[in-house]
């Protein structure tokens, strides 16, 4: 789900904007931590190490969490390093370079739509060796939202019809594709598919989505912290 | 997606089974590490700490990953601490107590179906303050698979129709429900819904799924490592 453009609420204080250079340093540091956390997640879900080691690592993790002191953003607060809507989202569970959960999927414009590239890991596994069906839905829901934004309208998912033609393997580069196929008032119709990077002509998962651009009042009610 | 029962392949070595007590210790240690990693993930996606701290934590994470040495399970290998299909899956991205990605959702039988309880965090965010649409699909796909298993047939998702009636808030206890509504040959029809724990009569997301029990040959081809 992506989300709509709104006017800044008059009562919101203007956030302190970092300079371009500061922003770059911050994003680089966030992405580096995200990268190492993804490696730790992968090692954790694969390890067959003795319990004593697990206990020691558990203590180490607790200590690291304790180092992340200071201000924490609240629910619905948009990080200062993000561009919202439709831009960089550092902690997105699908595309975020700073997210320990994300593959992360790289999104680029493509002829008539948007393309995502990623490789999923054992942490994203459903049946042994294959991607969880819900993770495929995450990739598609996200990219289909990007397709709406690329076509000019940030929008939220109303319905998503997923079709699983073959299991999606983990640890294999994937290609995700999405494009807007039509509009009707505020409704946007979007198609999406997942294929194996080496065999892009075969769709292993396909999706049809209906997205809707919320009207401005609804958008303001849902996202009071949007100030861009 | 859950997966089918198969006969053990004749060429597979019998895995060394831990005792019940060993298994309990292992699962407790894995769950404790999962718990602390989820806390670290939450702190990471919320922090507004200076980049120097992020760099220090990044180094700390890298050192911890280095401590998880020794044997790592390979793609499609089922962990010795798991029961597959239909039982404990310690690293499931939805229900796994050992997964840094999972809420984790607690699944219990309910009249005529299965119920899941969980609270999602900012790491699972799509639009600011609300759960990513794909995460809702993960919860439902997973629980609908459990409903098939509870009804006697492990099965995989063929199609999943998601309907998003209202945005799902993060940091609010959720109730997920799924039940089998019918069967037709190897097809299983399943309904699912997500509601707010405090207002269970209102479904914020609903889903209809078609699942299929793979025939034994297909199951053996997909899951050669299944040995239970």
mmCIF file of N, CA and C in Angstrom, chain B residues 127-212:
data_model
loop_
_atom_site.group_PDB
_atom_site.id
_atom_site.type_symbol
_atom_site.label_atom_id
_atom_site.label_comp_id
_atom_site.label_asym_id
_atom_site.label_seq_id
_atom_site.Cartn_x
_atom_site.Cartn_y
_atom_site.Cartn_z
ATOM 1 N N UNK B 127 1.796 2.187 4.646
ATOM 2 C CA UNK B 127 1.532 3.614 4.847
ATOM 3 C C UNK B 127 1.796 3.985 6.315
ATOM 4 N N UNK B 128 2.211 5.217 6.589
ATOM 5 C CA UNK B 128 2.564 5.593 7.967
ATOM 6 C C UNK B 128 1.477 5.228 8.983
ATOM 7 N N UNK B 129 1.848 4.401 9.963
ATOM 8 C CA UNK B 129 0.921 4.024 11.029
ATOM 9 C C UNK B 129 0.079 2.804 10.730
ATOM 10 N N UNK B 130 0.165 2.313 9.504
ATOM 11 C CA UNK B 130 -0.671 1.172 9.127
ATOM 12 C C UNK B 130 0.160 0.020 8.569
ATOM 13 N N UNK B 131 -0.394 -1.170 8.736
ATOM 14 C CA UNK B 131 0.282 -2.397 8.319
ATOM 15 C C UNK B 131 0.382 -2.451 6.788
ATOM 16 N N UNK B 132 1.507 -2.918 6.287
ATOM 17 C CA UNK B 132 1.685 -3.142 4.855
ATOM 18 C C UNK B 132 0.646 -4.157 4.379
ATOM 19 N N UNK B 133 -0.007 -3.859 3.245
ATOM 20 C CA UNK B 133 -1.036 -4.752 2.721
ATOM 21 C C UNK B 133 -0.534 -6.176 2.516
ATOM 22 N N UNK B 134 0.731 -6.302 2.171
ATOM 23 C CA UNK B 134 1.311 -7.627 1.975
ATOM 24 C C UNK B 134 1.484 -8.387 3.286
ATOM 25 N N UNK B 135 1.687 -7.662 4.371
ATOM 26 C CA UNK B 135 1.810 -8.314 5.682
ATOM 27 C C UNK B 135 0.463 -8.913 6.092
ATOM 28 N N UNK B 136 -0.622 -8.177 5.820
ATOM 29 C CA UNK B 136 -1.956 -8.740 6.074
ATOM 30 C C UNK B 136 -2.153 -10.014 5.260
ATOM 31 N N UNK B 137 -1.677 -10.007 4.019
ATOM 32 C CA UNK B 137 -1.777 -11.199 3.170
ATOM 33 C C UNK B 137 -0.965 -12.359 3.760
ATOM 34 N N UNK B 138 0.199 -12.040 4.349
ATOM 35 C CA UNK B 138 1.017 -13.085 4.984
ATOM 36 C C UNK B 138 0.265 -13.752 6.129
ATOM 37 N N UNK B 139 -0.335 -12.916 6.997
ATOM 38 C CA UNK B 139 -1.062 -13.458 8.149
ATOM 39 C C UNK B 139 -2.179 -14.386 7.661
ATOM 40 N N UNK B 140 -2.920 -13.921 6.657
ATOM 41 C CA UNK B 140 -4.079 -14.687 6.197
ATOM 42 C C UNK B 140 -3.654 -15.942 5.436
ATOM 43 N N UNK B 141 -2.685 -15.818 4.532
ATOM 44 C CA UNK B 141 -2.215 -16.989 3.777
ATOM 45 C C UNK B 141 -1.754 -18.075 4.744
ATOM 46 N N UNK B 142 -0.989 -17.651 5.761
ATOM 47 C CA UNK B 142 -0.475 -18.604 6.751
ATOM 48 C C UNK B 142 -1.623 -19.275 7.509
ATOM 49 N N UNK B 143 -2.542 -18.465 8.034
ATOM 50 C CA UNK B 143 -3.603 -19.028 8.873
ATOM 51 C C UNK B 143 -4.571 -19.882 8.039
ATOM 52 N N UNK B 144 -4.793 -19.495 6.798
ATOM 53 C CA UNK B 144 -5.664 -20.288 5.931
ATOM 54 C C UNK B 144 -5.019 -21.648 5.622
ATOM 55 N N UNK B 145 -3.702 -21.680 5.522
ATOM 56 C CA UNK B 145 -2.993 -22.958 5.391
ATOM 57 C C UNK B 145 -3.181 -23.827 6.634
ATOM 58 N N UNK B 146 -3.127 -23.180 7.812
ATOM 59 C CA UNK B 146 -3.365 -23.902 9.069
ATOM 60 C C UNK B 146 -4.793 -24.452 9.108
ATOM 61 N N UNK B 147 -5.736 -23.683 8.581
ATOM 62 C CA UNK B 147 -7.130 -24.148 8.568
ATOM 63 C C UNK B 147 -7.257 -25.430 7.739
ATOM 64 N N UNK B 148 -6.552 -25.485 6.599
ATOM 65 C CA UNK B 148 -6.555 -26.709 5.774
ATOM 66 C C UNK B 148 -5.989 -27.876 6.572
ATOM 67 N N UNK B 149 -4.857 -27.619 7.223
ATOM 68 C CA UNK B 149 -4.213 -28.693 7.988
ATOM 69 C C UNK B 149 -5.113 -29.149 9.135
ATOM 70 N N UNK B 150 -5.726 -28.175 9.818
ATOM 71 C CA UNK B 150 -6.622 -28.505 10.935
ATOM 72 C C UNK B 150 -7.811 -29.325 10.448
ATOM 73 N N UNK B 151 -8.214 -29.098 9.189
ATOM 74 C CA UNK B 151 -9.331 -29.848 8.620
ATOM 75 C C UNK B 151 -8.867 -31.190 8.047
ATOM 76 N N UNK B 152 -7.570 -31.483 8.192
ATOM 77 C CA UNK B 152 -7.093 -32.818 7.832
ATOM 78 C C UNK B 152 -6.242 -32.908 6.583
ATOM 79 N N UNK B 153 -6.027 -31.792 5.879
ATOM 80 C CA UNK B 153 -5.291 -31.867 4.611
ATOM 81 C C UNK B 153 -4.273 -30.745 4.463
ATOM 82 N N UNK B 154 -2.972 -31.033 4.642
ATOM 83 C CA UNK B 154 -1.972 -29.999 4.345
ATOM 84 C C UNK B 154 -2.097 -29.610 2.878
ATOM 85 N N UNK B 155 -2.011 -28.333 2.585
ATOM 86 C CA UNK B 155 -2.258 -27.885 1.212
ATOM 87 C C UNK B 155 -1.483 -26.609 0.916
ATOM 88 N N UNK B 156 -1.346 -26.321 -0.359
ATOM 89 C CA UNK B 156 -0.642 -25.114 -0.797
ATOM 90 C C UNK B 156 -1.619 -24.147 -1.466
ATOM 91 N N UNK B 157 -1.284 -22.844 -1.369
ATOM 92 C CA UNK B 157 -2.158 -21.810 -1.925
ATOM 93 C C UNK B 157 -2.145 -21.835 -3.445
ATOM 94 N N UNK B 158 -3.298 -21.854 -4.052
ATOM 95 C CA UNK B 158 -3.418 -21.707 -5.497
ATOM 96 C C UNK B 158 -3.841 -20.282 -5.823
ATOM 97 N N UNK B 159 -4.836 -19.770 -5.091
ATOM 98 C CA UNK B 159 -5.225 -18.373 -5.295
ATOM 99 C C UNK B 159 -5.694 -17.773 -3.982
ATOM 100 N N UNK B 160 -5.530 -16.473 -3.890
ATOM 101 C CA UNK B 160 -5.859 -15.753 -2.665
ATOM 102 C C UNK B 160 -6.438 -14.400 -3.055
ATOM 103 N N UNK B 161 -7.708 -14.199 -2.717
ATOM 104 C CA UNK B 161 -8.365 -12.922 -3.020
ATOM 105 C C UNK B 161 -8.421 -12.098 -1.741
ATOM 106 N N UNK B 162 -7.622 -11.047 -1.700
ATOM 107 C CA UNK B 162 -7.566 -10.176 -0.522
ATOM 108 C C UNK B 162 -8.480 -8.978 -0.744
ATOM 109 N N UNK B 163 -9.234 -8.596 0.313
ATOM 110 C CA UNK B 163 -10.045 -7.372 0.244
ATOM 111 C C UNK B 163 -9.739 -6.506 1.466
ATOM 112 N N UNK B 164 -9.304 -5.284 1.193
ATOM 113 C CA UNK B 164 -8.894 -4.362 2.255
ATOM 114 C C UNK B 164 -10.025 -3.364 2.507
ATOM 115 N N UNK B 165 -10.757 -3.564 3.608
ATOM 116 C CA UNK B 165 -11.908 -2.699 3.883
ATOM 117 C C UNK B 165 -11.496 -1.422 4.609
ATOM 118 N N UNK B 166 -10.542 -1.559 5.536
ATOM 119 C CA UNK B 166 -10.006 -0.401 6.260
ATOM 120 C C UNK B 166 -8.520 -0.642 6.475
ATOM 121 N N UNK B 167 -7.733 0.426 6.670
ATOM 122 C CA UNK B 167 -6.320 0.206 6.988
ATOM 123 C C UNK B 167 -6.189 -0.509 8.341
ATOM 124 N N UNK B 168 -5.191 -1.384 8.462
ATOM 125 C CA UNK B 168 -4.937 -2.136 9.697
ATOM 126 C C UNK B 168 -3.871 -1.388 10.499
ATOM 127 N N UNK B 169 -4.184 -0.942 11.706
ATOM 128 C CA UNK B 169 -3.181 -0.181 12.469
ATOM 129 C C UNK B 169 -2.042 -1.062 12.988
ATOM 130 N N UNK B 170 -0.843 -0.483 13.061
ATOM 131 C CA UNK B 170 0.262 -1.161 13.749
ATOM 132 C C UNK B 170 0.098 -0.963 15.262
ATOM 133 N N UNK B 171 0.778 -1.812 16.031
ATOM 134 C CA UNK B 171 0.831 -1.698 17.499
ATOM 135 C C UNK B 171 -0.529 -1.824 18.176
ATOM 136 N N UNK B 172 -1.432 -2.546 17.549
ATOM 137 C CA UNK B 172 -2.759 -2.818 18.115
ATOM 138 C C UNK B 172 -2.970 -4.334 18.013
ATOM 139 N N UNK B 173 -3.415 -4.995 19.097
ATOM 140 C CA UNK B 173 -3.628 -6.446 19.014
ATOM 141 C C UNK B 173 -4.691 -6.803 17.969
ATOM 142 N N UNK B 174 -4.333 -7.777 17.126
ATOM 143 C CA UNK B 174 -5.202 -8.205 16.035
ATOM 144 C C UNK B 174 -5.687 -9.632 16.269
ATOM 145 N N UNK B 175 -6.848 -9.912 15.687
ATOM 146 C CA UNK B 175 -7.409 -11.258 15.703
ATOM 147 C C UNK B 175 -7.593 -11.692 14.255
ATOM 148 N N UNK B 176 -7.024 -12.825 13.902
ATOM 149 C CA UNK B 176 -7.124 -13.355 12.546
ATOM 150 C C UNK B 176 -7.921 -14.647 12.645
ATOM 151 N N UNK B 177 -8.762 -14.904 11.668
ATOM 152 C CA UNK B 177 -9.601 -16.102 11.717
ATOM 153 C C UNK B 177 -9.620 -16.746 10.340
ATOM 154 N N UNK B 178 -9.633 -18.064 10.297
ATOM 155 C CA UNK B 178 -9.726 -18.772 9.014
ATOM 156 C C UNK B 178 -10.474 -20.077 9.201
ATOM 157 N N UNK B 179 -11.247 -20.444 8.187
ATOM 158 C CA UNK B 179 -11.942 -21.726 8.237
ATOM 159 C C UNK B 179 -12.175 -22.250 6.824
ATOM 160 N N UNK B 180 -12.181 -23.573 6.720
ATOM 161 C CA UNK B 180 -12.468 -24.236 5.454
ATOM 162 C C UNK B 180 -13.966 -24.144 5.208
ATOM 163 N N UNK B 181 -14.338 -23.733 3.988
ATOM 164 C CA UNK B 181 -15.766 -23.598 3.672
ATOM 165 C C UNK B 181 -16.259 -24.687 2.727
ATOM 166 N N UNK B 182 -15.333 -25.404 2.098
ATOM 167 C CA UNK B 182 -15.766 -26.471 1.195
ATOM 168 C C UNK B 182 -14.594 -27.140 0.516
ATOM 169 N N UNK B 183 -14.846 -28.268 -0.128
ATOM 170 C CA UNK B 183 -13.796 -28.962 -0.885
ATOM 171 C C UNK B 183 -14.394 -29.446 -2.201
ATOM 172 N N UNK B 184 -13.498 -29.673 -3.166
ATOM 173 C CA UNK B 184 -13.927 -30.171 -4.477
ATOM 174 C C UNK B 184 -12.719 -30.897 -5.047
ATOM 175 N N UNK B 185 -12.769 -32.225 -5.046
ATOM 176 C CA UNK B 185 -11.608 -33.049 -5.384
ATOM 177 C C UNK B 185 -10.436 -32.633 -4.464
ATOM 178 N N UNK B 186 -9.301 -32.243 -5.044
ATOM 179 C CA UNK B 186 -8.169 -31.873 -4.202
ATOM 180 C C UNK B 186 -8.165 -30.390 -3.831
ATOM 181 N N UNK B 187 -9.157 -29.650 -4.283
ATOM 182 C CA UNK B 187 -9.260 -28.217 -3.952
ATOM 183 C C UNK B 187 -9.932 -28.016 -2.593
ATOM 184 N N UNK B 188 -9.404 -27.052 -1.853
ATOM 185 C CA UNK B 188 -9.980 -26.705 -0.551
ATOM 186 C C UNK B 188 -10.279 -25.206 -0.571
ATOM 187 N N UNK B 189 -11.495 -24.833 -0.234
ATOM 188 C CA UNK B 189 -11.899 -23.429 -0.224
ATOM 189 C C UNK B 189 -11.858 -22.917 1.214
ATOM 190 N N UNK B 190 -11.214 -21.775 1.401
ATOM 191 C CA UNK B 190 -10.979 -21.260 2.753
ATOM 192 C C UNK B 190 -11.317 -19.772 2.812
ATOM 193 N N UNK B 191 -11.979 -19.367 3.888
ATOM 194 C CA UNK B 191 -12.247 -17.946 4.149
ATOM 195 C C UNK B 191 -11.367 -17.471 5.305
ATOM 196 N N UNK B 192 -10.990 -16.207 5.260
ATOM 197 C CA UNK B 192 -10.196 -15.653 6.357
ATOM 198 C C UNK B 192 -10.526 -14.194 6.594
ATOM 199 N N UNK B 193 -10.205 -13.710 7.783
ATOM 200 C CA UNK B 193 -10.451 -12.292 8.092
ATOM 201 C C UNK B 193 -9.493 -11.801 9.168
ATOM 202 N N UNK B 194 -9.282 -10.494 9.161
ATOM 203 C CA UNK B 194 -8.507 -9.827 10.218
ATOM 204 C C UNK B 194 -9.431 -8.803 10.866
ATOM 205 N N UNK B 195 -9.432 -8.794 12.202
ATOM 206 C CA UNK B 195 -10.165 -7.743 12.914
ATOM 207 C C UNK B 195 -9.300 -7.225 14.059
ATOM 208 N N UNK B 196 -9.700 -6.100 14.598
ATOM 209 C CA UNK B 196 -9.032 -5.546 15.776
ATOM 210 C C UNK B 196 -9.530 -6.350 16.974
ATOM 211 N N UNK B 197 -8.598 -6.758 17.834
ATOM 212 C CA UNK B 197 -8.948 -7.604 18.989
ATOM 213 C C UNK B 197 -10.089 -7.002 19.813
ATOM 214 N N UNK B 198 -10.072 -5.676 19.971
ATOM 215 C CA UNK B 198 -11.085 -5.015 20.797
ATOM 216 C C UNK B 198 -12.428 -4.851 20.084
ATOM 217 N N UNK B 199 -12.471 -5.135 18.795
ATOM 218 C CA UNK B 199 -13.701 -4.920 18.023
ATOM 219 C C UNK B 199 -13.846 -6.062 17.020
ATOM 220 N N UNK B 200 -13.940 -7.308 17.537
ATOM 221 C CA UNK B 200 -13.816 -8.482 16.668
ATOM 222 C C UNK B 200 -14.956 -8.649 15.667
ATOM 223 N N UNK B 201 -16.041 -7.901 15.821
ATOM 224 C CA UNK B 201 -17.170 -8.087 14.899
ATOM 225 C C UNK B 201 -16.937 -7.400 13.553
ATOM 226 N N UNK B 202 -15.975 -6.470 13.496
ATOM 227 C CA UNK B 202 -15.716 -5.737 12.249
ATOM 228 C C UNK B 202 -14.468 -6.294 11.564
ATOM 229 N N UNK B 203 -14.629 -6.856 10.365
ATOM 230 C CA UNK B 203 -13.475 -7.355 9.611
ATOM 231 C C UNK B 203 -12.841 -6.206 8.847
ATOM 232 N N UNK B 204 -11.573 -5.917 9.133
ATOM 233 C CA UNK B 204 -10.892 -4.841 8.411
ATOM 234 C C UNK B 204 -10.280 -5.352 7.108
ATOM 235 N N UNK B 205 -9.924 -6.631 7.096
ATOM 236 C CA UNK B 205 -9.429 -7.281 5.878
ATOM 237 C C UNK B 205 -10.099 -8.644 5.783
ATOM 238 N N UNK B 206 -10.525 -9.031 4.592
ATOM 239 C CA UNK B 206 -11.062 -10.388 4.393
ATOM 240 C C UNK B 206 -10.335 -11.051 3.229
ATOM 241 N N UNK B 207 -10.397 -12.375 3.207
ATOM 242 C CA UNK B 207 -9.730 -13.116 2.140
ATOM 243 C C UNK B 207 -10.504 -14.375 1.813
ATOM 244 N N UNK B 208 -10.441 -14.735 0.541
ATOM 245 C CA UNK B 208 -10.965 -16.028 0.101
ATOM 246 C C UNK B 208 -9.830 -16.736 -0.612
ATOM 247 N N UNK B 209 -9.581 -17.968 -0.224
ATOM 248 C CA UNK B 209 -8.468 -18.696 -0.827
ATOM 249 C C UNK B 209 -8.887 -20.026 -1.398
ATOM 250 N N UNK B 210 -8.161 -20.435 -2.424
ATOM 251 C CA UNK B 210 -8.275 -21.801 -2.921
ATOM 252 C C UNK B 210 -6.926 -22.463 -2.685
ATOM 253 N N UNK B 211 -6.956 -23.567 -1.965
ATOM 254 C CA UNK B 211 -5.748 -24.314 -1.668
ATOM 255 C C UNK B 211 -5.853 -25.676 -2.337
ATOM 256 N N UNK B 212 -4.711 -26.319 -2.541
ATOM 257 C CA UNK B 212 -4.767 -27.647 -3.147
ATOM 258 C C UNK B 212 -3.777 -28.572 -2.451
#
